[in-house]
C-alpha angles and dihedrals in degrees: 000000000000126000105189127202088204135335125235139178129232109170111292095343128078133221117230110190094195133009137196125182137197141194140193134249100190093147104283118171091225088060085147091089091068084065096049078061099082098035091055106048088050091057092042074065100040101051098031108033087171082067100036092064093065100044110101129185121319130224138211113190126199113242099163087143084076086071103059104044089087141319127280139151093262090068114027133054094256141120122291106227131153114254137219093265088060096249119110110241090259092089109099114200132244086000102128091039083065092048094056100048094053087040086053094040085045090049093057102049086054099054100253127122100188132074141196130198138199097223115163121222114280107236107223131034094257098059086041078063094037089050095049088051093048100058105045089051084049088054083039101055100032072055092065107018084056103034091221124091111258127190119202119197126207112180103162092048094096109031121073132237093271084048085050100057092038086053081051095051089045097051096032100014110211100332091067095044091052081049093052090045099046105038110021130088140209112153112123095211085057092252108169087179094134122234131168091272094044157273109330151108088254095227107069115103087247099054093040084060093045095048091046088054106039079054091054096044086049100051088043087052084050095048085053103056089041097052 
């Protein structure tokens, strides 16, 4: 979330004078993430004071209703397969639209009428659909439901995990992407076993995404130095 005082232009990049941010706590089994938060945050000031002093407080809300709304393998102790939609069980319905909305509520109540996002790249072109669709019912509902125009960004929507690293380089050069690889989290199971692409159990759909990319971005980088 992005509270901006006030917002400028400078070609294609925007200039934010003050962030906060917020995460969720709905019962997911890699609640750990929720402890790299605060960690990272205090090294994003540490290494890039440029960028400290625009960082304003975080937020974790509770979304426990998520929960209980069905079981899936992001929040019960069970096995991570592949169902019949295509997508594996870890996909937990309507749980972004619920991000959105108390971001949005939260937003508001801060002041802020923009929003970003970390949304990862859908992986076919139906949830790429699926995704589009999503967010613009998302602006169009906060909206409504908040009688005040939002904007939600979603820049990593459309770029993959090597685009990802290589948007990190380009923004913190080596010293973000150390910090990415050290202190973030994104294994489903809650593995904190440490790899060159990062901390994980390696197996998880969302490791598996992260090490393929970290793979690519690091070939790409190669091909570079050698041309």
């Amino acid at each position: 979330m992005a509270r901006i005082r006030p917002p400028a232009s400078r070609g294609r990049s925007r200039i934010f004078a003050f962030v906060e941010t917020v995460g969720f706590r709905y019962g997911q089994r890699h609640a750990v993430e929720l402890d790299c938060r605060p960690v990272i945050l205090a090294e994003l000031r540490k290494r890039f004071p440029g960028w400290g002093g625009k960082l304003g407080e975080d937020h974790v809300l509770d979304l426990g209703v998520i929960a209980s709304l069905g079981v899936t393998a992001m929040t019960e102790d069970i096995e991570i397969k592949m169902t019949e939609s295509g997508l594996p069980n870890t996909f937990v319905p309507g749980r972004n639209l619920l991000f959105f909305t108390a971001a949005a509520a939260l937003a508001y109540r801060r002041g802020s009428g923009r929003s970003w996002a970390e949304c990862a790249r859908p992986t076919s072109p139906a949830t790429r659909t699926a995704a589009t669709i999503r967010s613009r019912h998302c602006r169009w509902r906060s909206a409504l439901g908040m009688d005040r125009r939002f904007v939600l960004e979603t820049p990593l929507m459309w770029i993959d995990k090597a685009a990802t690293f290589a948007l990190a380089e380009e923004l913190g050069g080596k010293p973000l992407v150390e910090l990415i690889l050290e202190h973030t989290h994104t294994c489903y199971l809650g593995s904190r076993e440490r790899h060159e692409w990062g901390p994980g159990c390696g197996e998880c759909p969302a490791c598996k995404l992260r090490k393929d990319g970290h793979a690519r971005y690091r070939a790409a980088r190669a091909s570079r130095r050698s041309a």
